[in-house]
Each structure stands twice: as structure tokens, then as C-alpha cells.
Amino acid sequence: MKVYDPDHIRNVALVGHSGAGKTQLASALLFDTGAVNRLGRVDDGSTVTDFDEEEIARKHTLSAGTAFAEWNKTKINLIDTPGMANFFSDARAALRVADAAIVVVDAVAGAEVLTEKVWTAAQELELPCLVVLNRLDRERASLSRSLESLQEAFGRSVVSIQLPIGEEKAFRGVVDLVAMQAITFSDDGRGTPTVGDVPAELRDATGIAREALIELVAETDDSLMEKFFEAGTLTQEELEAGLRTAAAGRHLFPLVCTSATTNLGIQPLLDAILAYVPSPGQRTLSVVDPTSGEPASYDPGGSTAAALVWKTIADPFAGRITMFRVATGSLRSDSTIENVSTGMAERVGSVTVMQGKTQHGVVEIKAGDLGAVAKLKETRTGDTLASKGTTWRFAPFEFTEPVLSYAIEPKSRADEEKISTALQRLQEEDPTIRYIRDSQTAQLLLSGQGQLHIEVTVAKLKRRFGVEVNLKLPRIPYRETIKVATEAHGRHKKQTGGHGQFGDCKIKVAPLPRGEDFEFVDEIFGGAIPRGFIPAVEKGIREERDRGYLAGYPMVDFQVTLIDGSFHPVDSNEMSFKMAGRLAFRDAMSRARPTLLEPVMHVEIYAPSDFAGDLMGDLNGRRGRIAGMETRGALTSIKAQVPMAEMLTYEQQLTSSTGGRGSYHMAFSHYEEVPTHLQGKVIAEAKAERGEADDEQAG
């Protein structure tokens, strides 16, 4: 395989809302450059970047995939990213190693929810954006309507540098507003371009659009603005150079027109990538000081080898595949490099470049290029690989916290034995999943970005590792507490022939502020209870509070004060006082007005503004309290506090009510009392479930 210098590399991430045609566009780009010999199609599962069985079955990208092509002696690295909110973290990781975002937009839908999310992510990384208005061959496709929605969301700096020739199914080419020429394409699927004059029916529209483009380019630079005012226009050279500079500096975002399914507009897009996407040598990745975490800098032209690990693939046959971008120097096969993040040395075997799932070996990968290596032992996503003595590392990845959890139950004993190892491997590949054994509910919880994310993870468990599980809604981790202070007495007395058992204690219980958990206070004076037995009283109370009183949930936010007691010089022992503590606790709970607490979540919802009223009504019906609402372009952000019990099935409702255009984030906020009219139902269900568990244990 050929090795490329930084000046002859372009790294682009195809990002955008699900259904905009990113994977089909990647397929067309590979076909038109000759990287593949046939045009792969999403519908028949033959695309290069969607090779996972689950992706082929669902006809959606679920994980970022890479491919490469050569155009005019320049290597273009394509990263095809997921367009669904459940898998957005993969798109963010891809943007970290790209030099520009190719924002793919459906020509019927225009700007959508994920369009705004990827745009914001690119803005945070200061990445140039090239907008591709795709699927222009569809019914109701419209450049003017789509451009209006994009400019409403992102400003007038989104500017079309092409006009489509023909509408909907008659779309057959584009007018290049920069070169002032028409390009039409063959309708045989090969997309062969023919360059000619602008059609007569489009000359007026082309003139108006070009003048608007020239004016926008002039506005991005003071010297160009002066020339524009003096001459009333810009020269061809000034326009081309000004547009290139404005695009690289994020002052303008050029828009081009395509139909990836029919392979139209692909070659002009390739030319635009070379013209408006900076080379890797023109920008640096974000780095920090490993000790302080403060921002640092590096020389992109330096000879020291350094690479950022942006993705890990858990392959049951090839082992762990580590995907990286080289920032400085070069990474060579059969070498040793240090993991700056862990301080461990790693032996690098064969370095490769990825064409979908196929690995092509290379001698070395130079600065600016993307590559992969198999079987690194201690390297994970986000780590820095560099020559020993490197004084900086790449800024750490920030992975999205899970928003939804399901309980998983292995189907067999064999599955139970393999599940922990399999989940650990999948977590290396996807750091946004979590799995823990909940100590309160005794369930194994799998957490992710949504129901689809968890379902896909479960499918991978079965297909890759042969582990089958059942999914169940998780138990809500309720808590119990008390509402009033009281005193109580516990006496344990038992005579069995020889030494008996005797323990006696008096306690006071009182509520604590929410979140204070539990406090035990010893106020014994005068030896009413020997010092050696006081920890036993506390232990008995702690054991009982873990078991709960109303429904078997742990009791929190209360204080127990040991105030008095008595003992027997022969019959008293630690067990007796532990039992006395338990009895005192139960006596106290009978009068302290125990109540149930439920977890309340902080929820933030993003959806098109048209749905805001219905969404707030639904949240109110879920016992939610609206905390605020903010309009961001065409989207509305709604903040609310909602009980966890009401959010278990929210994702399905949100998807249904917004047509898949809404997304949400959820994090724990606090505990508060369950309404009285609901407590009886929760208690009855908890007792019934506990009874079933007891029956299973007895059986």
C-alpha cells in the first residue's frame, strides 16, 4: 500500500441525521474514485462501511467505519458515522480525528435534530464543515427549502456553491457557481460527468446566486471587502482563494448537491473536499499536559511519533483492533511505543489501513493519516501512543453518560459464566455502555444511550461471544425513611439452660435532611451498656435498616441515638445486644411514620419546537416538574425533574411522538417521597416479588 505525506491527505467524517444517506454517499465516493469496482448499496447490504451483521440487518450505521480513496493524487480518509442519537458518541470520536465534517443533509427534511448536534460538536472542535445536500432525486426534494432551514439553524454563512439542474426525479446535474459551468451526469449509475454551459433557463438564477456568493466571500475578509466595494465584484482568483480561506476558517460553510443513490454530483464533491478541507498539516489536535491537565501544544511537523487512539473494535477472532490517527512523526510496523496514558510500553505488530472490515498492511503510517493495529494489550479508546519521553498527551475523551438501564439475566449457567468477560470486551469497544451488579436490587444492569443501544449490545453478545440474555425493566431503587422522631426500646432475653442471652437498649430516632443517609450516636453514660457491646447494637440496627421496614428497601436519612440500656454480667454478649438493636429499630419504625422515597431524575429533552407543548403535557402526566425551556434555532430544550419510575419507557414514547426527531439525557438528581396514593402499590409489588424470590430459594 502507498504511504502518503500530510499535504496529500484529507480526513473527513460523514455526519448527519439518520436517513440522510451518509453510508450510501461513502459508497458512491469509493466507487467513483475506483477504490471499489461496484457501487455498494445499503438496501442489499453491500456497502464497504456498513459490514456488521446488525448494521446490514437494520440498514443503519451503528458504529463508525473507515475507508479510503485516492482523488487527484490525494488520499481521502472517510469516516462513516452513525446518525442515531443512541450512537452519537461514535460520531463525536470520529470528529476528534477528522479535519472537517461533511454534514450530510436530506434534501426533503432539511436540518434535523442530529444535524444540529453534529454541527455543535464540529463547532466545539473548530472543524470546518462542508454541507452535502443529498437525495435531491426524491419527491419534494428542494434546495431552497433545505437551505432556508439550514440558515435558520446555523446562520447565513451556510452558502450554496451549486444549483441543481432538474428537480426531484429529473435531477441530473449541477451548476458550479464558482467555475460558472454546468456539470451533468450519465444516468447509467456510473455518474460520468459532462461539462458544458449553464442552461438558458438557469442563467438568471445562476447570476443572482453567484453575486450573493461573491458578496458573502467578500464579507469574510477586510481586504476582499475593499476590492468588492471598488470593483463591485471579485476576480475569479480572489473568489476561489477567498472561499477556500473562509471555509477553512469556519467563516463560510459551502453546500454542494448530490444524489448518492443514483450516483450524481459525486465528482464535484470530491473536488470540493480537496479544495475546502484543510490538510492535516494545517491544523493540530487538542493536547494537554499529562500532569496538570492544562492545555499544551506540539509541532505537527515534528519527528517524534505520536498517535491518538479514537476507536477500539472487539473482534472475537482477531482480538482487539486499535484504530488511531498519527499526529506527528510516523508509526511503523514491528516497533515499540509507549502508552503515555498508562505509562506502559506496547509492542506494535503490523500497522494497517482499514477499508471497511478489510485490513491492508503498510510499512508505516505518517503524520495526518489514519491506521489500525491489532492486539495491543493495555491500550484503550482515548489513549495516547507516543515515543518515550513525550511531554504531552491528547485531551481525554468525554463519553456520554448512560440514560437508560435494563436488567439482564443470562439464559443458562454457561452464559452466566461468560457474560462478564464478554461485556468487558464490548465496553472496550463502546465506552458509553456500563454494566454493574446493583447491590440494592441484586440485578445485573446493562446501561446505555437508549433501548436500541442496549438491544444492539445484546445482539453483539449473542453473535460475537455466544452469550444469550433476557432483558427486563430494572427494579427501581426505592429507599425508605422516617417522618417523625420517637423513642424505642429493644430487649432480647432468652434462657436455655446454661448461660442465657440478655441485651437491653433504648434509642431515639430522628429524621435527617435528605441525602444525609444514616448516623449512629452513642450517648451511653455510667456504664449502662459496656463499651464492648455498643458496636453490636449499631450493627443490629444497620442490618435492619438495610432490610427496610415497609417494602424491603434500605432506610436512609435518619439518626439513631443510643441513650440507655442494661446488661447481665453473665448472660450478656455481642449477639444479645445485636438482637436488642434490631428489636429497638423495629419498635421505633412502628411509630416513626416510615415512608417510601423514590429517585427523581434530571431530564433534558431536545426536540423540534413544534412538539414542545405535547412533550411538556406528557411530562406533567409523568409527575414531572418543568424546570425551564429554551429555544435553540429550530429546536427546543426542555428541562424537567421526573421520577425514575415514570421514565423507564420514555424513549419509546419520545420516538413515537416526535417521529424519531427527539432525544433526551437523564441523570440522577435526588430522592423524594412517593405520593401517598402510590405507596400501597409499590409496597404490594415489592412484597410479592420478595415472596417469589423466597419461594425460588426454598425450592
XYZ file of C-alpha atoms in Angstrom:
699
model
C 0.000 0.000 0.000
C 1.090 3.532 -0.793
C 2.281 5.820 2.017
C 1.034 9.428 1.885
C 2.529 12.675 3.172
C 0.313 15.045 5.225
C -0.139 17.520 2.341
C -1.727 14.773 0.248
C -4.230 13.581 2.867
C -7.758 14.735 3.704
C -9.586 13.321 6.740
C -13.355 13.808 6.703
C -16.145 12.485 8.896
C -19.533 11.931 7.245
C -22.001 13.089 9.886
C -25.678 13.937 9.984
C -29.142 12.711 10.875
C -30.113 9.097 10.332
C -31.509 8.502 6.846
C -29.663 11.378 5.177
C -27.629 8.886 3.130
C -24.145 9.038 4.656
C -23.287 5.380 4.063
C -24.608 5.432 0.503
C -22.599 8.608 -0.102
C -19.423 6.912 1.177
C -20.159 4.026 -1.180
C -20.528 6.384 -4.147
C -17.307 8.219 -3.261
C -15.398 4.932 -3.153
C -16.899 3.770 -6.452
C -16.259 6.982 -8.381
C -12.617 7.085 -7.260
C -12.059 3.478 -8.300
C -11.434 2.279 -4.743
C -14.130 -0.383 -5.316
C -15.357 -1.853 -8.593
C -19.087 -1.699 -7.931
C -21.472 0.717 -6.295
C -22.450 -0.844 -2.971
C -25.976 -0.241 -1.751
C -27.392 -0.031 1.760
C -30.566 -1.869 0.769
C -28.716 -5.018 -0.279
C -26.051 -4.850 2.465
C -23.119 -4.444 0.061
C -21.598 -1.154 1.270
C -17.995 -1.057 2.471
C -18.501 0.844 5.718
C -21.625 -0.985 6.997
C -20.247 -4.514 7.283
C -21.506 -5.602 10.700
C -24.355 -8.135 10.560
C -26.513 -5.981 12.799
C -25.954 -2.917 10.568
C -26.837 -4.889 7.442
C -30.000 -6.273 9.055
C -31.176 -2.906 10.386
C -29.971 -0.897 7.337
C -28.471 1.687 9.693
C -24.905 2.555 10.675
C -24.382 1.585 14.320
C -20.632 2.161 14.629
C -18.145 4.421 12.861
C -16.415 2.711 9.936
C -13.452 3.901 7.889
C -12.490 3.647 4.239
C -10.067 5.434 1.953
C -9.863 6.545 -1.675
C -7.472 8.477 -3.889
C -8.554 11.509 -5.923
C -6.083 13.629 -7.902
C -3.129 12.020 -6.084
C -4.632 12.858 -2.675
C -5.764 10.245 -0.173
C -9.219 10.885 1.277
C -9.945 9.079 4.540
C -13.690 8.681 5.020
C -15.222 8.005 8.426
C -18.857 6.979 8.080
C -20.628 7.686 11.378
C -23.973 6.690 12.938
C -26.832 9.159 12.607
C -28.943 7.995 15.546
C -28.777 9.644 18.954
C -28.112 6.289 20.661
C -24.738 6.061 18.886
C -23.788 9.736 18.751
C -20.624 9.202 20.815
C -19.061 7.380 17.847
C -19.689 10.419 15.652
C -18.052 12.665 18.263
C -14.996 10.390 18.419
C -14.712 10.447 14.621
C -14.792 14.252 14.591
C -11.843 14.272 17.005
C -9.576 12.794 14.310
C -11.147 14.436 11.238
C -10.012 17.696 9.666
C -13.521 18.594 8.513
C -17.101 17.481 8.944
C -19.056 16.503 5.842
C -22.547 17.323 7.129
C -24.959 15.225 5.062
C -28.497 16.639 4.915
C -31.626 15.090 3.437
C -32.972 17.390 0.702
C -36.566 16.733 1.795
C -36.184 17.023 5.590
C -33.547 19.790 5.723
C -31.914 20.463 9.114
C -32.901 17.807 11.667
C -32.166 17.081 15.319
C -28.890 15.218 14.772
C -27.859 17.804 12.175
C -27.751 20.376 14.951
C -25.957 18.019 17.344
C -23.158 17.214 14.899
C -22.921 20.875 13.917
C -22.452 21.842 17.559
C -19.846 19.095 18.031
C -17.905 20.327 14.985
C -18.135 23.884 16.293
C -16.693 22.841 19.665
C -13.744 21.240 17.850
C -13.414 24.248 15.494
C -13.780 21.981 12.473
C -14.638 23.334 9.014
C -17.939 21.989 7.665
C -18.836 21.103 4.100
C -22.580 20.604 3.684
C -23.825 17.929 1.273
C -27.474 18.262 0.318
C -28.185 14.646 -0.596
C -31.100 12.692 -2.066
C -32.087 15.513 -4.417
C -33.748 12.931 -6.677
C -36.531 12.319 -4.140
C -40.070 13.617 -4.384
C -40.428 17.021 -2.629
C -36.631 17.499 -2.518
C -35.780 21.196 -2.544
C -32.554 23.194 -2.394
C -34.293 26.448 -1.473
C -36.376 24.951 1.334
C -33.463 22.944 2.750
C -31.078 25.904 2.550
C -33.629 28.058 4.362
C -33.865 25.540 7.218
C -30.068 25.283 7.427
C -29.620 29.040 7.503
C -32.335 29.359 10.129
C -30.486 26.838 12.300
C -26.864 27.837 11.598
C -26.916 31.307 10.037
C -26.473 32.733 6.556
C -22.865 31.508 6.464
C -24.234 28.243 5.031
C -23.951 29.091 1.344
C -24.701 27.005 -1.722
C -21.862 26.869 -4.262
C -24.001 24.829 -6.649
C -27.503 24.902 -8.094
C -29.263 21.660 -9.084
C -30.161 21.056 -12.700
C -33.599 19.472 -12.711
C -35.870 18.780 -9.761
C -36.790 15.575 -7.929
C -36.602 12.600 -10.335
C -35.454 14.940 -13.094
C -32.323 15.914 -11.123
C -29.455 15.242 -13.494
C -26.625 17.667 -12.693
C -25.359 20.826 -11.015
C -24.310 24.345 -11.913
C -20.946 25.207 -10.344
C -21.307 28.813 -9.125
C -17.549 29.191 -8.655
C -16.406 27.895 -12.051
C -19.640 29.061 -13.776
C -20.179 25.833 -15.638
C -22.803 23.126 -15.795
C -21.972 19.503 -14.989
C -24.433 16.810 -15.983
C -24.088 13.119 -15.196
C -24.888 9.922 -17.018
C -27.997 8.083 -15.846
C -26.442 4.602 -16.083
C -25.298 4.536 -12.428
C -21.693 5.357 -13.294
C -22.183 9.097 -12.782
C -19.917 10.022 -15.703
C -19.721 13.853 -15.772
C -20.105 16.090 -18.816
C -19.076 19.746 -18.511
C -20.935 22.383 -20.502
C -22.509 25.820 -20.466
C -25.109 26.887 -17.932
C -28.605 26.025 -19.268
C -30.509 29.053 -20.521
C -33.371 28.527 -18.069
C -30.941 28.748 -15.132
C -28.816 31.707 -16.225
C -30.764 34.335 -14.282
C -30.873 32.246 -11.093
C -27.182 31.403 -11.520
C -26.234 35.067 -11.870
C -28.142 36.041 -8.730
C -26.717 33.125 -6.715
C -23.133 33.838 -7.843
C -23.434 37.526 -6.899
C -24.701 36.520 -3.442
C -21.796 34.070 -3.082
C -19.224 36.714 -4.074
C -20.674 39.181 -1.567
C -20.572 36.628 1.259
C -16.960 35.721 0.457
C -16.011 39.418 0.420
C -17.594 39.924 3.844
C -15.214 37.389 5.412
C -12.063 39.442 4.722
C -11.433 43.191 5.016
C -9.104 43.356 2.014
C -11.602 41.478 -0.158
C -14.354 43.780 1.030
C -12.354 46.805 -0.106
C -11.825 45.271 -3.541
C -15.509 44.375 -3.725
C -16.555 47.956 -2.964
C -14.090 49.352 -5.503
C -14.846 46.965 -8.378
C -18.346 45.798 -7.481
C -17.172 42.183 -7.680
C -14.168 39.893 -7.143
C -11.879 38.323 -9.719
C -12.067 34.581 -10.256
C -8.763 34.093 -8.401
C -9.922 36.252 -5.482
C -13.215 34.339 -5.261
C -11.556 30.914 -5.265
C -8.850 31.867 -2.755
C -11.286 33.783 -0.549
C -13.790 30.923 -0.463
C -11.040 28.428 0.372
C -9.793 30.595 3.250
C -13.307 31.339 4.526
C -14.234 27.638 4.533
C -11.063 26.606 6.365
C -11.624 29.348 8.952
C -15.310 28.434 9.526
C -16.482 31.787 8.200
C -18.462 30.103 5.412
C -19.867 26.590 5.007
C -20.097 25.635 1.314
C -23.050 23.483 0.242
C -22.976 21.030 -2.679
C -25.763 18.964 -4.238
C -25.797 15.172 -4.699
C -27.863 12.065 -5.058
C -25.730 9.215 -3.765
C -28.286 6.530 -4.685
C -28.197 7.483 -8.383
C -24.504 8.478 -8.201
C -24.996 12.110 -9.214
C -22.804 15.028 -8.096
C -20.059 12.859 -6.604
C -17.025 14.078 -8.597
C -17.690 17.776 -7.827
C -17.986 16.779 -4.159
C -14.564 15.119 -4.367
C -13.150 18.313 -5.894
C -14.764 20.344 -3.105
C -13.185 18.113 -0.439
C -9.733 18.755 -1.911
C -10.427 22.481 -2.257
C -12.150 23.325 1.016
C -10.933 20.742 3.558
C -7.555 21.608 5.140
C -4.766 19.062 5.085
C -3.692 17.515 8.430
C -0.608 19.721 8.456
C -2.790 22.837 8.623
C -4.357 22.020 11.997
C -3.406 20.360 15.260
C -5.323 18.122 17.651
C -6.101 19.223 21.192
C -3.382 18.183 23.687
C -2.797 18.662 27.418
C -0.020 18.365 29.976
C -0.310 14.811 31.428
C 0.381 16.015 34.974
C -1.637 19.223 35.269
C -4.246 18.645 32.589
C -3.630 22.177 31.324
C -3.689 22.828 27.543
C -0.376 22.196 25.800
C 0.939 22.350 22.241
C 3.041 20.317 19.825
C 4.759 20.715 16.473
C 2.738 18.840 13.803
C 5.845 18.709 11.663
C 7.965 17.137 14.397
C 9.660 13.769 14.038
C 8.518 12.340 17.383
C 5.899 9.630 16.828
C 2.525 10.316 18.490
C -0.931 8.907 17.760
C -4.414 9.291 19.230
C -6.493 6.143 19.726
C -10.023 7.099 18.694
C -11.773 3.733 18.443
C -11.438 0.115 19.560
C -13.031 -2.912 17.892
C -13.644 -6.091 19.916
C -13.148 -8.858 17.366
C -13.567 -12.385 18.808
C -11.133 -13.779 16.203
C -8.568 -11.013 15.542
C -8.665 -9.803 19.129
C -8.672 -6.121 19.994
C -8.205 -3.820 16.969
C -6.976 -0.339 17.890
C -7.726 2.493 15.449
C -5.624 5.662 15.614
C -4.613 8.886 13.925
C -0.926 9.735 13.745
C -0.365 13.376 14.720
C 3.414 13.671 14.439
C 6.218 11.522 13.077
C 5.189 8.078 11.858
C 4.116 4.756 13.320
C 5.959 1.781 11.855
C 5.281 -1.932 11.881
C 7.310 -4.072 14.288
C 8.188 -1.238 16.650
C 7.751 -0.403 20.329
C 5.882 2.653 21.551
C 4.780 3.957 24.928
C 1.200 4.430 26.037
C 1.529 7.876 27.617
C -1.882 7.475 29.285
C -0.861 4.354 31.225
C 2.941 4.523 31.187
C 3.090 1.016 29.681
C 5.197 0.035 26.656
C 3.282 -1.543 23.742
C 4.675 -3.780 21.039
C 3.314 -2.719 17.633
C 2.942 -5.587 15.164
C 1.701 -4.910 11.630
C 0.174 -1.469 11.090
C -2.701 -1.428 8.619
C -5.206 0.857 6.956
C -8.876 -0.109 7.079
C -11.134 -0.406 4.035
C -14.296 -1.226 5.919
C -13.569 -4.533 7.646
C -10.569 -5.334 5.425
C -7.091 -4.532 6.719
C -4.340 -3.596 4.269
C -0.789 -3.782 5.609
C 1.571 -0.818 5.223
C 5.185 -0.235 6.175
C 4.396 2.931 8.098
C 1.657 5.468 8.671
C 2.789 9.077 8.520
C 1.525 12.140 10.375
C -2.060 13.035 9.491
C -3.069 9.548 8.350
C -5.440 7.038 9.943
C -4.431 3.472 10.711
C -5.022 0.429 12.879
C -3.066 -2.202 14.763
C -4.199 -5.459 16.366
C -3.602 -6.971 19.797
C -2.259 -4.061 21.837
C -2.509 -5.235 25.444
C -3.093 -2.143 27.580
C -4.396 0.467 25.126
C -7.967 1.765 25.140
C -10.003 4.402 23.321
C -8.742 7.908 24.106
C -5.180 6.817 24.971
C -2.042 8.452 23.568
C 0.657 6.363 21.914
C 3.976 8.216 21.609
C 7.737 7.920 21.680
C 9.182 7.584 25.168
C 9.755 10.957 26.811
C 6.817 12.746 25.165
C 5.742 15.583 27.491
C 2.116 15.900 26.362
C -0.898 13.731 25.649
C -4.076 14.190 23.676
C -7.011 15.706 25.523
C -9.095 12.907 27.088
C -12.365 11.782 25.547
C -15.583 12.705 27.325
C -18.012 9.841 26.931
C -21.740 10.423 27.301
C -23.226 9.013 30.488
C -25.872 6.276 30.015
C -29.509 7.370 30.058
C -31.300 4.025 30.270
C -30.720 0.742 32.099
C -32.127 -2.747 31.674
C -31.707 -5.758 33.891
C -30.111 -8.665 32.042
C -30.462 -12.319 33.024
C -28.256 -14.993 31.437
C -30.343 -17.755 29.849
C -28.089 -20.548 31.058
C -25.308 -21.333 33.508
C -22.798 -21.276 30.633
C -23.978 -17.793 29.636
C -23.638 -16.623 33.238
C -20.006 -17.749 33.338
C -19.094 -15.931 30.089
C -21.122 -12.752 30.443
C -18.678 -10.657 32.468
C -15.760 -11.221 30.061
C -17.961 -10.594 27.015
C -19.380 -7.354 28.418
C -15.902 -6.155 29.328
C -14.788 -6.686 25.724
C -17.806 -4.804 24.405
C -17.206 -1.956 26.846
C -13.684 -1.576 25.445
C -15.297 -1.108 22.024
C -18.091 1.137 23.266
C -17.229 3.075 26.443
C -20.756 4.508 26.631
C -22.183 1.230 27.907
C -21.972 0.287 31.585
C -22.668 -2.918 33.417
C -22.830 -3.240 37.190
C -24.273 -5.554 39.783
C -26.711 -3.372 41.713
C -26.086 -4.114 45.393
C -29.565 -2.921 46.350
C -31.655 -4.818 43.796
C -29.160 -7.688 43.187
C -29.703 -7.285 39.446
C -27.045 -7.124 36.725
C -27.785 -3.839 34.986
C -26.743 -3.010 31.425
C -26.885 0.730 30.793
C -26.648 2.589 27.511
C -27.832 5.542 25.448
C -31.282 4.118 24.800
C -33.303 0.995 24.121
C -31.842 0.483 20.633
C -28.303 0.847 22.011
C -28.973 -1.860 24.613
C -30.697 -4.151 22.103
C -27.718 -3.862 19.733
C -25.316 -4.632 22.598
C -27.333 -7.731 23.494
C -27.285 -8.802 19.834
C -23.479 -8.439 19.794
C -23.249 -10.541 22.962
C -25.048 -13.379 21.212
C -23.436 -13.111 17.781
C -19.824 -12.477 18.757
C -19.494 -14.229 22.088
C -22.313 -16.773 22.109
C -23.895 -15.272 25.243
C -27.700 -15.126 25.364
C -29.577 -12.986 27.885
C -33.109 -11.877 28.663
C -33.848 -8.168 29.035
C -36.135 -6.912 31.803
C -37.043 -3.471 33.046
C -34.875 -2.758 36.091
C -36.202 -2.556 39.592
C -36.485 0.988 40.873
C -34.013 1.545 43.756
C -36.566 2.925 46.198
C -35.498 3.916 49.692
C -37.365 4.188 52.980
C -37.118 6.877 55.646
C -38.988 8.237 58.673
C -41.020 11.420 59.076
C -41.112 11.951 62.875
C -38.804 11.458 65.861
C -39.599 8.885 68.535
C -38.052 6.744 71.257
C -37.983 2.960 71.295
C -36.934 0.035 73.428
C -35.481 -3.322 72.480
C -34.911 -6.203 74.901
C -33.633 -9.630 73.922
C -33.906 -12.196 76.697
C -33.573 -15.931 76.315
C -32.925 -18.663 78.891
C -31.831 -22.047 77.564
C -30.423 -23.978 80.482
C -26.790 -22.891 80.806
C -25.820 -19.336 80.040
C -28.779 -17.337 78.753
C -28.937 -14.360 76.422
C -29.664 -10.837 77.584
C -29.413 -7.496 75.813
C -31.362 -4.334 76.526
C -31.186 -0.898 74.848
C -33.166 2.289 74.435
C -32.810 4.513 71.390
C -34.070 7.764 69.938
C -34.631 8.060 66.181
C -34.976 11.341 64.302
C -35.169 12.339 60.601
C -32.090 13.794 58.889
C -32.035 16.137 55.889
C -32.440 14.408 52.533
C -29.176 12.893 51.352
C -27.589 12.522 54.831
C -28.022 8.710 54.788
C -27.543 7.383 58.354
C -25.876 8.422 61.586
C -25.386 6.460 64.818
C -24.732 8.442 68.017
C -23.565 6.914 71.297
C -24.829 8.769 74.393
C -24.367 5.983 76.943
C -23.073 7.217 80.291
C -22.239 5.434 83.507
C -21.730 2.004 82.003
C -25.410 1.228 81.381
C -24.113 -0.813 78.433
C -20.476 -1.968 78.434
C -18.392 -0.261 75.713
C -17.658 -3.579 74.038
C -21.344 -4.212 73.312
C -22.227 -0.802 71.797
C -20.866 -1.683 68.297
C -23.104 -4.765 68.409
C -26.180 -2.571 68.960
C -25.139 -0.410 65.983
C -24.567 -3.495 63.835
C -28.029 -4.856 64.614
C -29.625 -1.521 63.694
C -27.608 -1.244 60.464
C -28.596 -4.755 59.409
C -32.264 -3.973 59.994
C -32.118 -0.650 58.147
C -30.634 -2.440 55.121
C -33.643 -4.784 55.163
C -36.092 -1.887 55.387
C -39.426 -1.865 57.154
C -42.218 -1.146 54.668
C -41.150 -2.905 51.483
C -37.650 -4.245 51.992
C -35.798 -1.182 50.701
C -32.856 0.326 52.656
C -33.746 3.053 55.134
C -31.927 6.365 54.841
C -31.808 9.910 56.154
C -32.304 9.248 59.842
C -30.279 9.314 63.035
C -30.247 6.752 65.824
C -29.063 7.814 69.273
C -28.328 5.116 71.852
C -29.457 6.666 75.161
C -29.780 3.876 77.749
C -29.821 0.164 78.383
C -28.924 -2.588 80.812
C -26.907 -5.784 80.803
C -26.417 -9.037 82.682
C -22.890 -9.825 83.901
C -23.161 -13.454 82.757
C -25.825 -13.689 80.032
C -24.967 -10.561 78.007
C -22.868 -10.901 74.851
C -22.490 -9.266 71.425
C -25.198 -11.377 69.799
C -27.692 -10.448 72.511
C -27.108 -6.719 72.028
C -27.234 -7.032 68.242
C -30.672 -8.649 68.621
C -31.696 -5.920 71.065
C -30.675 -3.300 68.496
C -32.835 -4.993 65.871
C -35.837 -5.101 68.190
C -35.390 -1.449 69.142
C -35.247 -0.487 65.444
C -38.489 -2.323 64.662
C -40.176 -0.763 67.679
C -39.083 2.696 66.537
C -40.319 2.185 62.966
C -43.777 1.288 64.186
C -44.180 4.865 65.459
C -41.794 6.975 63.345
C -44.199 7.137 60.361
C -41.953 5.404 57.817
C -42.447 6.370 54.189
C -41.108 5.468 50.746
C -38.631 7.589 48.771
C -38.128 7.367 45.007
C -35.255 8.535 42.801
C -36.020 11.671 40.813
C -34.090 12.284 37.597
C -32.960 15.492 35.971
C -34.168 15.191 32.378
C -33.248 17.391 29.417
C -35.154 16.859 26.170
C -34.279 18.190 22.708
C -36.941 18.221 20.019
C -38.279 20.425 17.226
C -40.200 23.351 18.690
C -43.477 22.139 17.148
C -43.547 19.277 19.665
C -42.770 21.326 22.791
C -46.365 21.658 24.014
C -47.163 17.962 23.679
C -43.893 16.963 25.332
C -44.499 19.191 28.342
C -48.018 17.816 28.674
C -46.618 14.278 28.625
C -44.017 15.150 31.279
C -46.720 16.598 33.528
C -48.619 13.336 33.131
C -45.496 11.524 34.337
C -45.459 13.553 37.558
C -42.698 15.721 36.135
C -41.941 19.304 37.113
C -40.865 21.558 34.257
C -37.734 23.478 35.280
C -37.200 25.521 32.157
C -37.462 25.763 28.399
C -35.061 27.269 25.875
C -35.312 27.679 22.105
C -32.193 26.913 20.076
C -32.777 27.508 16.395
C -35.482 25.116 15.249
C -35.128 23.077 18.437
C -36.493 23.474 21.935
C -34.695 22.264 25.032
C -36.982 21.279 27.929
C -35.558 20.714 31.395
C -37.600 18.847 33.974
C -37.403 16.693 37.089
C -39.239 13.398 36.714
C -39.449 10.275 38.939
C -37.331 7.414 37.563
C -40.338 5.081 37.703
C -42.052 7.253 35.087
C -39.038 7.313 32.734
C -38.429 3.590 32.159
C -40.357 3.561 28.884
C -39.922 7.212 27.942
C -37.621 6.640 24.990
C -40.266 4.718 23.057
C -42.830 7.445 23.764
C -40.456 10.238 22.707
C -39.517 8.443 19.487
C -43.153 7.800 18.667
C -44.403 11.311 19.423
C -41.609 13.140 17.552
C -41.113 10.734 14.668
C -37.630 9.945 15.909
C -36.596 13.613 15.928
C -36.388 13.985 19.708
C -33.587 12.965 22.053
C -33.027 13.223 25.778
C -30.427 12.983 28.505
C -31.164 11.810 32.033
C -29.120 11.930 35.235
C -29.914 11.234 38.881
C -30.993 14.330 40.817
C -32.297 13.410 44.287
C -34.733 11.299 46.306
C -38.148 12.490 47.380
C -41.255 10.982 48.953
C -43.521 8.799 46.856
C -47.074 10.217 46.774
C -49.291 8.515 49.348
C -51.748 7.121 46.786
C -48.915 5.249 45.027
C -47.113 3.845 48.051
C -49.518 0.949 48.603
C -48.997 -0.342 45.064
C -45.179 -0.132 45.326
C -45.179 -1.914 48.690
C -47.505 -4.684 47.456
C -45.389 -5.288 44.347
C -42.163 -5.369 46.389
C -43.613 -7.891 48.847
C -44.943 -10.064 46.028
C -41.578 -10.052 44.283
C -39.774 -10.812 47.534
C -42.149 -13.679 48.178
C -41.413 -15.161 44.737
C -37.686 -14.877 45.397
C -38.090 -16.597 48.762
C -40.063 -19.386 47.120
C -37.312 -19.871 44.498
C -34.645 -20.054 47.208
C -36.742 -22.543 49.183
C -37.233 -24.620 46.046
